[in-house]
Short mmCIF file of C-alpha atoms in Angstrom, two decimals:
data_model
loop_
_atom_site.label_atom_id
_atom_site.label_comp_id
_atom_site.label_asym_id
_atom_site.label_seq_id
_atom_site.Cartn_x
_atom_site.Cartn_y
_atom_site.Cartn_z
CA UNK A 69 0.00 0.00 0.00
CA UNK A 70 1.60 3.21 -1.07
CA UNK A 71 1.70 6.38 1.30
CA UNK A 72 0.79 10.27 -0.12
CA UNK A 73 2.05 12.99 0.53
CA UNK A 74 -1.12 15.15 2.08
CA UNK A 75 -0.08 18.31 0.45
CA UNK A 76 0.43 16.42 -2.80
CA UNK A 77 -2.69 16.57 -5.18
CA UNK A 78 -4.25 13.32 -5.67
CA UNK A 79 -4.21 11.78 -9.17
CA UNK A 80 -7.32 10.25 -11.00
CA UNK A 81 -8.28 6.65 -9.20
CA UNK A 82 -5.45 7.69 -6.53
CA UNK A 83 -7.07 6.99 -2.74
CA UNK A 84 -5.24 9.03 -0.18
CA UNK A 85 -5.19 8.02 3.95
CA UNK A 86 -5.11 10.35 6.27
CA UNK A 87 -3.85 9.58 10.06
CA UNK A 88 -3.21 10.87 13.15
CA UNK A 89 -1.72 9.81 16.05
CA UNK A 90 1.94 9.24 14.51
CA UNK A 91 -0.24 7.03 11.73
CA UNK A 92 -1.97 5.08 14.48
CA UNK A 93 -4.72 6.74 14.21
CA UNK A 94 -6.88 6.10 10.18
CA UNK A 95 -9.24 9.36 10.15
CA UNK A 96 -10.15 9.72 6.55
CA UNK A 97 -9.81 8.34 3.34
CA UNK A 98 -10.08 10.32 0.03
CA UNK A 99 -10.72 8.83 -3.61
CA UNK A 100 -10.55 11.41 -7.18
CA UNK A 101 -13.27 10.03 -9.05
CA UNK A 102 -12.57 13.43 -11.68
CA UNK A 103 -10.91 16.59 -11.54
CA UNK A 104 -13.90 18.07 -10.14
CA UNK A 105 -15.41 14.74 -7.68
CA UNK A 106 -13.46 13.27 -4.76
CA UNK A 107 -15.11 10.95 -2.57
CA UNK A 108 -14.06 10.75 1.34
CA UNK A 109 -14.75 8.36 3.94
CA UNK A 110 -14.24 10.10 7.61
CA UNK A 111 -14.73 8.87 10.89
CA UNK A 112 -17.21 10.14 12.78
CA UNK A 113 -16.57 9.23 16.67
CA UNK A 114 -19.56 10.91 18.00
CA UNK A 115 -22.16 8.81 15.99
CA UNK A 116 -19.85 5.67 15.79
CA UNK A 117 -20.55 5.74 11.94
CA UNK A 118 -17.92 6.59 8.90
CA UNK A 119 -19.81 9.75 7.13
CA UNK A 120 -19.32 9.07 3.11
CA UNK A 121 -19.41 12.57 1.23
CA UNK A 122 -19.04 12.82 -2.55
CA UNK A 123 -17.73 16.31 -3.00
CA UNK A 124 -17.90 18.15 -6.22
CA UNK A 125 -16.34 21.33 -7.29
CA UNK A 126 -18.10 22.23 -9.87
CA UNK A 127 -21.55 23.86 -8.71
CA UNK A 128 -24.00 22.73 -10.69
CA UNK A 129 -23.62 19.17 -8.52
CA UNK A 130 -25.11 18.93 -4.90
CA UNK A 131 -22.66 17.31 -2.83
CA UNK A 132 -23.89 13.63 -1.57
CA UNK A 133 -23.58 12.65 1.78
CA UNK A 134 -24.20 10.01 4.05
CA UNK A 135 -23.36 7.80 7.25
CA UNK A 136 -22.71 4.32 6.81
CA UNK A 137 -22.93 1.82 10.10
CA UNK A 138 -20.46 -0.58 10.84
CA UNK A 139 -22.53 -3.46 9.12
CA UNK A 140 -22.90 -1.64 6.03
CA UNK A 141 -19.10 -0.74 6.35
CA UNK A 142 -18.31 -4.82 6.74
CA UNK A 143 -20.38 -5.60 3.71
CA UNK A 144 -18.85 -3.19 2.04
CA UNK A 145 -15.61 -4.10 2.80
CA UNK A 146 -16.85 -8.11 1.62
CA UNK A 147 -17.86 -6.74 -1.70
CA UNK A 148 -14.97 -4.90 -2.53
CA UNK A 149 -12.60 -7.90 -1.25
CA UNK A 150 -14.41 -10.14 -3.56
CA UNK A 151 -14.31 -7.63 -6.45
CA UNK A 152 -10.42 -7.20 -5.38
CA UNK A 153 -10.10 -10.88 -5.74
CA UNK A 154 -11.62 -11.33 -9.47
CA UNK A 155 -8.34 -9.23 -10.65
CA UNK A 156 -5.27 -11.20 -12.02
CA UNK A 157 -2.30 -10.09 -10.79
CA UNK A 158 0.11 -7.45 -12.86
CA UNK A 159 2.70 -10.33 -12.72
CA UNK A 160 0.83 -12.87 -14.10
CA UNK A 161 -0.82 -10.95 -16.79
CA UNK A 162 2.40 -10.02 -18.21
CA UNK A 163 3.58 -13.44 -18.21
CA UNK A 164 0.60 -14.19 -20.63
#
């Protein structure tokens, strides 16, 4: 897993953690979905929830926002491992 520089703009499909706590602490991740959309996952310790807020610049788009529970969170997390796992490996494609 690579590590960004904070201050470093994010490229297109780049995700971006962002830590506290001498990196102990995961507080927020960011994804660019465009130049203009960024989607960030922050924890939210009051509700116990991860708030998930598509942000776009331009300002024609309402920003969408919601919290997701920890079961929705797990599933989530499930679906994406599976989708994770249907994707050969960079090594073993080039060895095609």
């Amino acid at each position: 897993m690579e590590t960004h520089d904070i201050d470093r703009p994010l490229k297109m499909g780049e995700i971006r953690s962002v830590r506290s706590n001498g990196g102990t602490t995961l507080n927020m991740l960011e994804l660019l979905f465009s130049p203009t959309t960024i989607a960030k996952f922050e924890v939210n310790r009051n509700t116990n929830k991860v708030d998930f807020l598509i942000d776009n610049v331009d300002l024609k788009y309402q920003d969408l926002r919601c919290s997701l529970s920890k079961d929705v969170l797990r599933d989530l997390y499930i679906y994406i491992r599976d989708l994770y796992n249907e994707l050969n490996d960079k090594e073993s494609e080039e060895n095609k």
